[in-house]
Amino acid sequence: MNQNKQFSIVIAGGGSTYTAGIVMMLLENAERFPLRALKLYDLDEERQATIAEAIAIELKEKAPAIDFTWTTDPQTAFTDVDFCFAHIRSGGYKMREQDEKIPLKHHVVGQETCGPGGIAYGMRSIGDIIELIDFMEKYSPDCWMLNYSNPASIVAEACRRLRPDAKILNICDMPVGTQRRMSQIIGLQPKDLEVRYFGMNHFGWWTSIKDKAGNEYLPYVAHHGYLTQIEVDTQHMDASWQATHKKAQDLLAVDPHYLPNTYLKYYLYPDYVVAHSDPDYTRANEVEDGREKRVFSAAQKIIDTGTSDVGSFPIDSHASFIVDLACAIAFNTHERMLLIVENNGAVANIDDDIMVEVPCIVGKDGAEPLTQGKIPMFQRGMILNQAMVEKLVVDAWINHDYQELWQALTLSKTLPSAQVAKEVLDDLIESNREYWPELKHDEHEVHLISESAVSEI
Ligand code: NAD
Ligand code: G6P
Ligand code: MN
């Protein structure tokens, strides 16, 4: 892609709470990354229209030359595009709430991407993401998809299995968000940090945090913790996120040598998480009452007044990361970024076919992972366990296999036993009938004693 090119982008999940922030970021970057066309694509026409009409007003005022449209038609959306920024939520907040509340009913972690909730969400997302890839390849074969859609780790494994040659990069904003906090604690700019990191998505560790001169700050950050009171990362400021940043201290206690991704609390302290969760009001409710309301009422205000003078949308590390990534591909910048890629030796002592999150060099052909060497036994054990959980989920989706999904839940560190795993799974199946493939039972299936005629014993 040459330096004078103007780009055409489609945002899949146009009605997302993050769409407007990304568009604002694109506007801020208009000089380095000029746009000729911008499209939004969503299945939910009404939800998307609110965001789109507000953006249309913003763009008319600030960048009238950009051809801006929105649609629910895949052909219109995916024709003549250079990049697809994807952030769809299969099943919406309605199903996120179920993912969180059903496990909690069984005293098990209920979370968007971790444990049984993440597995349930994965079973919904896989088919939708594969469909987006197929639209992209059909209508714009040279297009790159930069995909935030969660659960990113399971989605990435499904892409590896089902569309291994697709031009898709699966990404997460959590490492950049945390690094923004770290840089503030250290007193540097986020881009001044050069990090080493290994693991899987929402399941990794920093092994080095250096400035450009090579000074190591890892012990300093470990001592300080991740809690910052200044709004450096507008995205992760709600009380529940602050509690998560605080809990990093207890993650560090288990291994003080590496800095943990905060999502590890769901695997290392599941009992604590359950004890501190409200089964009737989970993060889905908090987001509906917070971010979703804020974004949609800001959009409505712009529509009602016909001008963006009344306020705009926040730009955070989520938006800057995806725009930086698009620039790195478009202009072959070889920027170093953390991405989810097939291992192939990047982490020396785990399987090649695990989707890992590691620093990569990004250019016109995508990501080139940087080797992170051998990892210690504790992290290796955790990663291998979690990787097999996620592989079983993808197998279950492909094979429509109940047994494999039960095994996935049973293997997850967030569940205490096969019995509880089955109870949670059966409830999740019930609530996901509209979204999951129908799971087949093994003809040799053996029933649990607790399910047979116990009174006969
Ligand atoms: P949201 O519900 O506000 O937005 C998602 C949009 O996708 C909705 O408008 C919905 O109608 C649409 N959609 C659902 N299925 C679709 C499909 N098959 N095709 C087209 N559109 C579809 O959710 P949100 O909170 O804004 O989050 C959006 C997504 O981004 C979620 O998957 C979330 O987990 C993810 N996310 C990921 C990261 C990351 O670090 N990877 C960070 C933030 C958000
Ligand atoms: C982090 C994670 C994402 C997650 C996002 C929003 O940035 O990396 O994967 O989707 O937070 O979570 P929330 O609970 O605020 O919707
Ligand atoms: Mn993430």
Coordinates of C-alpha atoms and ligand atoms in Angstrom, one line a residue:
M1 CA 0.0 0.0 0.0
N2 CA 1.6 3.3 -1.0
Q3 CA 2.2 6.4 1.0
N4 CA -0.4 8.5 -0.9
K5 CA -3.2 6.0 -0.6
Q6 CA -6.5 6.9 0.9
F7 CA -8.2 4.0 2.7
S8 CA -11.6 2.5 2.8
I9 CA -12.7 0.9 6.1
V10 CA -15.7 -1.1 7.3
I11 CA -16.5 -1.3 11.0
A12 CA -18.3 -4.6 11.7
G13 CA -20.4 -4.2 14.8
G14 CA -21.3 -0.6 13.8
G15 CA -23.6 -0.3 16.7
S16 CA -20.9 -1.2 19.2
T17 CA -20.2 1.1 22.2
Y18 CA -16.6 1.4 20.8
T19 CA -17.5 2.4 17.2
A20 CA -17.7 6.2 17.8
G21 CA -14.5 6.3 19.7
I22 CA -12.6 4.5 16.9
V23 CA -14.1 7.0 14.4
M24 CA -12.9 9.9 16.5
M25 CA -9.4 8.3 16.6
L26 CA -9.5 7.9 12.8
L27 CA -10.3 11.6 12.5
E28 CA -7.5 12.5 14.8
N29 CA -5.2 10.5 12.6
A30 CA -6.5 11.7 9.3
E31 CA -3.1 13.0 8.2
R32 CA -1.1 9.9 8.8
F33 CA -4.0 7.5 7.8
P34 CA -6.3 9.3 5.3
L35 CA -9.7 7.9 4.7
R36 CA -11.7 8.0 1.4
A37 CA -14.6 5.9 2.7
L38 CA -16.0 4.6 6.0
K39 CA -18.8 2.1 6.3
L40 CA -20.6 0.7 9.3
Y41 CA -22.1 -2.8 9.2
D42 CA -24.3 -4.4 11.9
L43 CA -27.2 -6.9 12.1
D44 CA -29.1 -4.6 14.3
E45 CA -30.3 -1.7 12.1
E46 CA -31.8 0.4 14.8
R47 CA -28.9 0.2 17.3
Q48 CA -26.4 1.0 14.5
A49 CA -28.5 3.9 13.2
T50 CA -28.2 5.9 16.5
I51 CA -24.4 5.6 16.4
A52 CA -24.2 6.2 12.6
E53 CA -26.5 9.3 12.5
A54 CA -24.3 10.9 15.2
I55 CA -21.1 10.0 13.4
A56 CA -22.6 11.4 10.2
I57 CA -23.1 14.8 11.9
E58 CA -19.5 14.7 13.3
L59 CA -18.1 13.8 9.9
K60 CA -20.1 16.4 8.0
E61 CA -18.6 19.0 10.3
K62 CA -15.0 17.7 10.6
A63 CA -14.3 15.6 7.5
P64 CA -17.0 16.1 4.8
A65 CA -14.8 14.5 2.1
I66 CA -15.1 11.0 3.7
D67 CA -17.8 9.0 2.0
F68 CA -19.7 7.7 5.1
T69 CA -22.5 5.1 4.9
W70 CA -24.0 2.4 7.0
T71 CA -25.8 -0.8 6.1
T72 CA -27.0 -4.2 7.2
D73 CA -26.2 -5.8 3.9
P74 CA -22.9 -7.7 3.8
Q75 CA -22.2 -7.2 0.1
T76 CA -22.5 -3.4 0.4
A77 CA -20.5 -3.5 3.6
F78 CA -17.6 -5.6 2.4
T79 CA -17.2 -4.4 -1.1
D80 CA -14.2 -2.2 -1.8
V81 CA -12.6 -2.1 1.6
D82 CA -9.0 -2.2 2.7
F83 CA -9.6 -2.9 6.4
C84 CA -12.4 -4.4 8.4
F85 CA -12.3 -3.4 12.1
A86 CA -14.4 -6.0 13.7
H87 CA -16.0 -5.8 17.2
I88 CA -19.2 -7.7 17.2
R89 CA -20.9 -9.1 20.3
S90 CA -22.8 -12.3 19.3
G91 CA -25.9 -12.5 21.4
G92 CA -25.5 -8.9 22.7
Y93 CA -25.5 -7.8 26.4
K94 CA -28.6 -9.9 26.9
M95 CA -26.5 -13.1 26.5
R96 CA -23.5 -11.6 28.2
E97 CA -25.7 -11.3 31.3
Q98 CA -26.6 -15.0 31.0
D99 CA -22.9 -15.9 30.6
E100 CA -22.2 -14.1 33.9
K101 CA -25.3 -15.1 35.9
I102 CA -25.7 -18.8 35.1
P103 CA -22.2 -19.8 36.4
L104 CA -22.7 -17.6 39.5
K105 CA -25.9 -19.5 40.3
H106 CA -23.6 -22.5 40.6
H107 CA -21.0 -20.5 42.7
V108 CA -18.6 -20.5 39.7
V109 CA -16.9 -17.4 38.1
G110 CA -19.3 -15.6 35.7
Q111 CA -17.2 -13.5 33.3
E112 CA -17.3 -12.3 29.7
T113 CA -14.2 -14.1 28.4
C114 CA -13.0 -16.4 31.2
G115 CA -14.3 -19.7 32.5
P116 CA -17.8 -21.0 31.5
G117 CA -19.1 -17.6 30.5
G118 CA -16.2 -17.1 28.0
I119 CA -16.7 -20.6 26.7
A120 CA -20.5 -19.9 26.1
Y121 CA -19.6 -16.7 24.4
G122 CA -17.0 -18.5 22.3
M123 CA -19.6 -21.0 21.1
R124 CA -21.7 -18.1 19.9
S125 CA -18.9 -16.0 18.3
I126 CA -17.1 -18.7 16.2
G127 CA -19.8 -19.0 13.5
D128 CA -20.3 -15.2 13.3
I129 CA -16.6 -14.4 12.9
I130 CA -16.1 -17.1 10.3
E131 CA -19.1 -15.6 8.4
L132 CA -17.4 -12.1 8.5
I133 CA -14.2 -13.6 7.2
D134 CA -16.1 -15.2 4.4
F135 CA -17.8 -12.0 3.5
M136 CA -14.5 -10.2 3.5
E137 CA -12.8 -12.8 1.3
K138 CA -15.7 -12.8 -1.1
Y139 CA -16.1 -9.1 -1.6
S140 CA -12.6 -7.7 -0.8
P141 CA -10.0 -10.4 -1.0
D142 CA -7.1 -8.1 -0.2
C143 CA -8.7 -6.7 2.9
W144 CA -7.3 -7.1 6.4
M145 CA -9.6 -7.9 9.3
L146 CA -8.4 -6.4 12.7
N147 CA -10.6 -8.3 15.1
Y148 CA -11.4 -7.3 18.7
S149 CA -14.5 -9.5 18.9
N150 CA -14.4 -11.6 22.1
P151 CA -13.6 -14.1 23.4
A152 CA -10.5 -13.3 21.4
S153 CA -8.5 -16.3 22.4
I154 CA -11.2 -18.9 21.4
V155 CA -12.0 -16.9 18.3
A156 CA -8.3 -16.9 17.3
E157 CA -8.1 -20.7 17.8
A158 CA -11.2 -21.2 15.7
C159 CA -9.7 -19.0 12.9
R160 CA -6.5 -21.0 13.0
R161 CA -8.5 -24.2 12.6
L162 CA -11.1 -23.1 10.2
R163 CA -9.6 -20.3 8.1
P164 CA -5.8 -20.7 8.5
D165 CA -5.0 -18.5 5.5
A166 CA -7.3 -15.6 6.3
K167 CA -5.9 -12.1 6.6
I168 CA -7.1 -11.6 10.2
L169 CA -5.3 -10.4 13.2
N170 CA -6.9 -11.0 16.5
I171 CA -6.2 -8.4 19.1
C172 CA -6.8 -7.2 22.7
D173 CA -6.6 -3.8 24.2
M174 CA -5.9 -5.0 27.8
P175 CA -2.1 -5.2 27.5
V176 CA -1.9 -1.7 25.9
G177 CA -4.3 -0.4 28.5
T178 CA -2.3 -1.8 31.4
Q179 CA 0.9 -0.6 29.8
R180 CA -0.6 2.9 29.7
R181 CA -1.1 2.6 33.5
M182 CA 2.4 1.3 33.9
S183 CA 3.9 4.1 31.9
Q184 CA 2.1 6.6 34.0
I185 CA 3.4 5.0 37.2
I186 CA 6.9 5.1 35.8
G187 CA 6.5 8.6 34.5
L188 CA 7.0 7.9 30.8
Q189 CA 4.8 7.9 27.7
P190 CA 3.2 4.6 26.7
K191 CA 5.2 4.4 23.5
D192 CA 8.4 4.8 25.4
L193 CA 8.0 1.3 26.9
E194 CA 9.5 -1.8 25.2
V195 CA 8.1 -4.9 26.7
R196 CA 8.5 -8.7 26.7
Y197 CA 5.3 -10.7 27.3
F198 CA 4.1 -14.2 26.9
G199 CA 0.9 -16.2 27.4
M200 CA -2.5 -16.4 25.7
N201 CA -5.1 -13.7 25.5
H202 CA -6.3 -12.5 28.9
F203 CA -3.8 -15.1 30.3
G204 CA -0.3 -13.8 30.2
W205 CA 2.7 -12.2 31.9
W206 CA 5.1 -9.3 31.3
T207 CA 8.7 -10.4 31.8
S208 CA 10.3 -7.1 31.1
I209 CA 9.3 -3.4 31.0
K210 CA 12.1 -1.3 29.6
D211 CA 12.5 2.3 28.4
K212 CA 14.2 3.0 25.1
A213 CA 17.6 3.3 26.9
G214 CA 17.3 -0.2 28.3
N215 CA 16.4 0.6 31.9
E216 CA 14.3 -2.2 33.5
Y217 CA 11.2 -1.1 35.4
L218 CA 9.6 -4.4 36.2
P219 CA 10.5 -4.5 39.9
Y220 CA 9.4 -0.9 40.2
V221 CA 5.9 -1.6 38.7
A222 CA 5.6 -4.8 40.7
H223 CA 6.3 -2.9 43.9
H224 CA 3.8 -0.1 43.0
G225 CA 0.9 -2.3 41.7
Y226 CA -1.4 -1.3 38.8
L227 CA -3.7 1.1 40.6
T228 CA -3.7 4.6 39.3
Q229 CA -6.1 7.3 40.4
I230 CA -5.6 9.6 37.4
E231 CA -7.7 8.8 34.3
V232 CA -5.0 7.4 32.1
D233 CA -7.2 4.7 30.6
T234 CA -10.9 6.0 30.4
Q235 CA -12.0 2.5 29.6
H236 CA -11.0 0.7 32.8
M237 CA -12.0 3.2 35.5
D238 CA -15.3 1.8 36.8
A239 CA -15.2 0.5 40.4
S240 CA -15.1 -3.1 39.3
W241 CA -12.1 -2.5 37.1
Q242 CA -10.3 -0.6 39.9
A243 CA -10.9 -3.6 42.1
T244 CA -9.4 -5.8 39.4
H245 CA -6.3 -3.6 39.1
K246 CA -5.9 -3.7 42.9
K247 CA -6.2 -7.5 42.9
A248 CA -3.0 -7.7 40.7
Q249 CA -1.1 -7.5 44.0
D250 CA -2.4 -11.0 45.0
L251 CA -1.5 -12.3 41.5
L252 CA 2.0 -11.0 42.0
A253 CA 2.2 -12.7 45.4
V254 CA 2.0 -16.1 43.6
D255 CA 5.0 -15.2 41.3
P256 CA 6.7 -11.8 42.0
H257 CA 9.1 -12.2 39.1
Y258 CA 6.6 -11.4 36.3
L259 CA 3.8 -8.9 36.0
P260 CA 0.4 -10.7 35.5
N261 CA -2.4 -9.8 33.1
T262 CA -5.3 -8.8 35.5
Y263 CA -7.6 -11.4 34.0
L264 CA -5.5 -14.1 35.7
K265 CA -7.5 -13.3 38.9
Y266 CA -10.4 -15.4 37.5
Y267 CA -8.1 -18.5 37.3
L268 CA -6.0 -18.0 40.4
Y269 CA -8.6 -16.6 42.8
P270 CA -12.0 -17.9 41.5
D271 CA -13.4 -18.4 45.0
Y272 CA -12.6 -14.8 45.9
V273 CA -14.2 -13.6 42.6
V274 CA -17.4 -15.5 43.3
A275 CA -17.6 -14.3 46.9
H276 CA -17.2 -10.7 45.6
S277 CA -19.8 -11.0 42.8
D278 CA -23.4 -10.0 43.0
P279 CA -25.3 -12.7 41.2
D280 CA -28.2 -10.3 40.5
Y281 CA -26.1 -7.4 39.2
T282 CA -23.0 -8.4 37.1
R283 CA -20.6 -6.5 34.8
A284 CA -23.2 -6.7 31.9
N285 CA -25.6 -4.7 34.0
E286 CA -22.9 -2.3 35.0
V287 CA -21.9 -1.7 31.3
E288 CA -25.6 -1.3 30.3
D289 CA -26.1 1.3 33.0
G290 CA -22.7 2.9 32.3
R291 CA -20.8 2.8 29.0
E292 CA -23.8 1.8 26.9
K293 CA -26.0 4.6 28.3
R294 CA -23.2 7.2 28.1
V295 CA -22.4 6.4 24.4
F296 CA -26.0 6.1 23.2
S297 CA -27.2 9.2 25.0
A298 CA -24.2 11.2 23.7
A299 CA -25.1 10.0 20.2
Q300 CA -28.8 10.9 20.7
K301 CA -27.8 14.4 21.9
I302 CA -25.8 15.0 18.8
I303 CA -28.7 13.8 16.6
D304 CA -31.3 15.9 18.5
T305 CA -29.2 19.1 18.3
G306 CA -27.8 18.4 14.8
T307 CA -24.3 19.3 15.9
S308 CA -21.4 17.7 17.7
D309 CA -20.7 20.9 19.6
V310 CA -22.7 19.3 22.5
G311 CA -19.9 16.9 23.1
S312 CA -18.1 14.0 21.5
F313 CA -17.0 10.5 22.3
P314 CA -14.0 9.4 24.4
I315 CA -10.9 8.2 22.6
D316 CA -9.0 5.5 24.6
S317 CA -6.2 3.0 24.1
H318 CA -8.8 0.7 22.5
A319 CA -9.2 3.1 19.6
S320 CA -5.5 4.1 19.4
F321 CA -4.3 0.5 19.3
I322 CA -6.5 -0.6 16.3
V323 CA -5.6 2.6 14.3
D324 CA -1.9 2.1 15.1
L325 CA -2.2 -1.5 13.9
A326 CA -3.8 -0.5 10.6
C327 CA -1.1 2.1 10.1
A328 CA 1.6 -0.5 10.7
I329 CA 0.1 -2.8 8.0
A330 CA -0.7 0.0 5.6
F331 CA 2.8 1.7 5.8
N332 CA 4.9 -1.4 6.6
T333 CA 6.2 0.4 9.7
H334 CA 7.5 -2.7 11.6
E335 CA 6.1 -1.4 14.8
R336 CA 6.3 -3.7 17.8
M337 CA 2.8 -4.7 19.1
L338 CA 1.3 -7.4 21.2
L339 CA -0.9 -9.6 19.1
I340 CA -2.6 -13.1 19.2
V341 CA -0.7 -15.4 16.8
E342 CA 0.1 -19.0 16.3
N343 CA 3.0 -19.9 18.6
N344 CA 5.3 -21.8 16.2
G345 CA 8.2 -21.6 18.7
A346 CA 7.7 -18.0 20.0
V347 CA 7.3 -19.6 23.4
A348 CA 9.8 -22.3 23.2
N349 CA 8.5 -24.9 25.6
I350 CA 4.8 -25.0 24.7
D351 CA 3.1 -26.5 21.6
D352 CA 3.5 -24.9 18.2
D353 CA -0.2 -24.8 17.5
I354 CA -1.3 -22.8 20.6
M355 CA -2.6 -19.3 19.9
V356 CA -0.3 -17.1 22.0
E357 CA -0.2 -13.4 22.8
V358 CA 3.4 -12.1 22.3
P359 CA 5.1 -9.0 21.0
C360 CA 5.2 -9.0 17.2
I361 CA 6.8 -6.9 14.5
V362 CA 3.9 -5.6 12.3
G363 CA 4.3 -4.8 8.6
K364 CA 2.5 -5.2 5.3
D365 CA 2.4 -9.0 5.5
G366 CA 1.0 -9.0 9.0
A367 CA 2.6 -10.1 12.2
E368 CA 6.0 -11.6 12.8
P369 CA 6.2 -13.0 16.4
L370 CA 9.3 -12.3 18.5
T371 CA 10.7 -15.3 20.4
Q372 CA 10.2 -15.1 24.2
G373 CA 12.2 -18.2 25.1
K374 CA 11.4 -20.9 27.6
I375 CA 8.9 -20.2 30.3
P376 CA 8.8 -21.5 33.9
M377 CA 6.9 -24.6 35.0
F378 CA 4.0 -22.7 36.8
Q379 CA 3.1 -20.5 33.8
R380 CA 3.7 -23.4 31.4
G381 CA 1.3 -25.6 33.3
M382 CA -1.4 -22.9 33.5
I383 CA -1.0 -22.1 29.7
L384 CA -1.1 -25.7 28.6
N385 CA -4.3 -26.3 30.7
Q386 CA -6.0 -23.2 29.4
A387 CA -4.9 -23.9 25.8
M388 CA -6.5 -27.4 25.9
V389 CA -9.7 -26.0 27.3
E390 CA -10.0 -23.6 24.4
K391 CA -9.1 -26.3 21.8
L392 CA -11.8 -28.5 23.2
V393 CA -14.3 -25.7 22.9
V394 CA -13.4 -25.3 19.2
D395 CA -13.5 -29.0 18.7
A396 CA -17.0 -29.1 20.3
W397 CA -18.2 -26.3 18.0
I398 CA -16.9 -28.1 14.9
N399 CA -18.0 -31.6 15.9
H400 CA -21.2 -30.5 17.6
D401 CA -20.0 -32.6 20.5
Y402 CA -21.5 -32.4 24.0
Q403 CA -18.8 -34.6 25.5
E404 CA -15.9 -32.3 24.3
L405 CA -17.6 -29.2 25.7
W406 CA -18.2 -30.9 29.0
Q407 CA -14.5 -31.8 29.1
A408 CA -13.6 -28.2 28.2
L409 CA -15.5 -26.9 31.2
T410 CA -14.2 -29.7 33.5
L411 CA -10.6 -28.9 32.6
S412 CA -11.1 -25.1 33.2
K413 CA -9.4 -24.0 36.5
T414 CA -12.5 -22.0 37.2
L415 CA -14.7 -25.1 37.8
P416 CA -14.4 -27.3 40.9
S417 CA -15.6 -30.7 39.4
A418 CA -17.0 -32.5 36.4
Q419 CA -20.3 -32.6 38.2
V420 CA -20.5 -28.8 38.6
A421 CA -19.2 -28.4 35.0
K422 CA -22.1 -30.5 33.7
E423 CA -24.7 -28.6 35.7
V424 CA -23.4 -25.3 34.4
L425 CA -23.1 -26.6 30.9
D426 CA -26.7 -27.9 30.8
D427 CA -28.0 -24.5 31.9
L428 CA -25.8 -22.8 29.3
I429 CA -27.1 -25.1 26.6
E430 CA -30.7 -24.2 27.6
S431 CA -30.0 -20.4 27.4
N432 CA -28.0 -20.6 24.2
R433 CA -30.4 -22.7 22.1
E434 CA -30.8 -19.8 19.5
Y435 CA -27.0 -19.5 19.1
W436 CA -25.0 -22.7 19.6
P437 CA -25.0 -25.7 17.2
E438 CA -27.1 -28.5 18.6
L439 CA -24.7 -30.7 20.6
K440 CA -24.8 -34.4 19.9
H441 CA -24.4 -36.9 22.8
D442 CA -22.1 -39.8 22.5
E443 CA -23.9 -43.1 21.8
H444 CA -21.7 -44.7 24.6
E445 CA -22.5 -41.9 27.0
V446 CA -22.3 -43.0 30.6
H447 CA -24.6 -41.2 33.0
L448 CA -23.5 -39.8 36.4
I449 CA -24.6 -41.8 39.4
S450 CA -26.3 -38.6 40.7
E451 CA -28.5 -38.6 37.6
S452 CA -29.6 -42.3 37.7
A453 CA -32.0 -43.8 40.2
V454 CA -30.1 -43.0 43.4
S455 CA -32.9 -44.4 45.5
E456 CA -32.1 -47.9 44.1
I457 CA -28.6 -47.8 45.6
Ligands
NAD1 P1 -22.0 -4.0 21.7 O1 -23.1 -5.0 21.9 O2 -22.3 -2.6 22.1 O3 -21.7 -3.9 20.2 C1 -21.6 -5.1 19.4 C2 -22.4 -4.8 18.1 O4 -22.2 -6.0 17.2 C3 -23.9 -4.7 18.3 O5 -24.4 -3.5 17.7 C4 -24.5 -5.9 17.6 O6 -25.8 -5.7 17.0 C5 -23.5 -6.2 16.6 N1 -23.4 -7.6 16.1 C6 -23.6 -8.7 16.8 N2 -23.5 -9.8 16.0 C7 -23.2 -9.4 14.8 C8 -22.9 -10.0 13.6 N3 -22.9 -11.3 13.4 N4 -22.6 -9.2 12.5 C9 -22.6 -7.8 12.6 N5 -22.8 -7.2 13.8 C10 -23.1 -8.0 14.8 O7 -20.7 -4.5 22.4 P2 -19.4 -3.8 22.9 O8 -19.4 -3.8 24.4 O9 -19.3 -2.5 22.2 O10 -18.3 -4.8 22.5 C11 -18.1 -5.2 21.1 C12 -17.2 -6.3 21.0 O11 -15.8 -5.9 21.3 C13 -17.4 -7.4 22.1 O12 -17.1 -8.6 21.5 C14 -16.4 -7.1 23.1 O13 -16.1 -8.2 23.9 C15 -15.2 -6.7 22.2 N6 -14.1 -6.0 22.9 C16 -12.9 -6.6 22.8 C17 -11.9 -6.0 23.3 C18 -10.6 -6.7 23.3 O14 -9.7 -6.4 24.0 N7 -10.4 -7.7 22.4 C19 -12.0 -4.8 24.0 C20 -13.2 -4.2 24.0 C21 -14.3 -4.8 23.4
G6P2 C1 -10.8 -5.1 28.3 C2 -10.6 -6.4 27.6 C3 -11.7 -6.7 26.6 C4 -13.0 -6.4 27.2 C5 -13.0 -5.0 27.6 C6 -14.4 -4.4 28.1 O1 -10.3 -4.1 27.5 O2 -9.4 -6.6 27.0 O3 -11.5 -8.0 26.1 O4 -14.0 -6.7 26.3 O5 -12.1 -4.8 28.7 O6 -14.8 -5.0 29.2 P1 -16.2 -4.4 29.8 O7 -16.4 -5.3 31.0 O8 -15.8 -3.0 30.2 O9 -17.2 -4.5 28.8
MN3 MN -9.3 -8.3 25.6

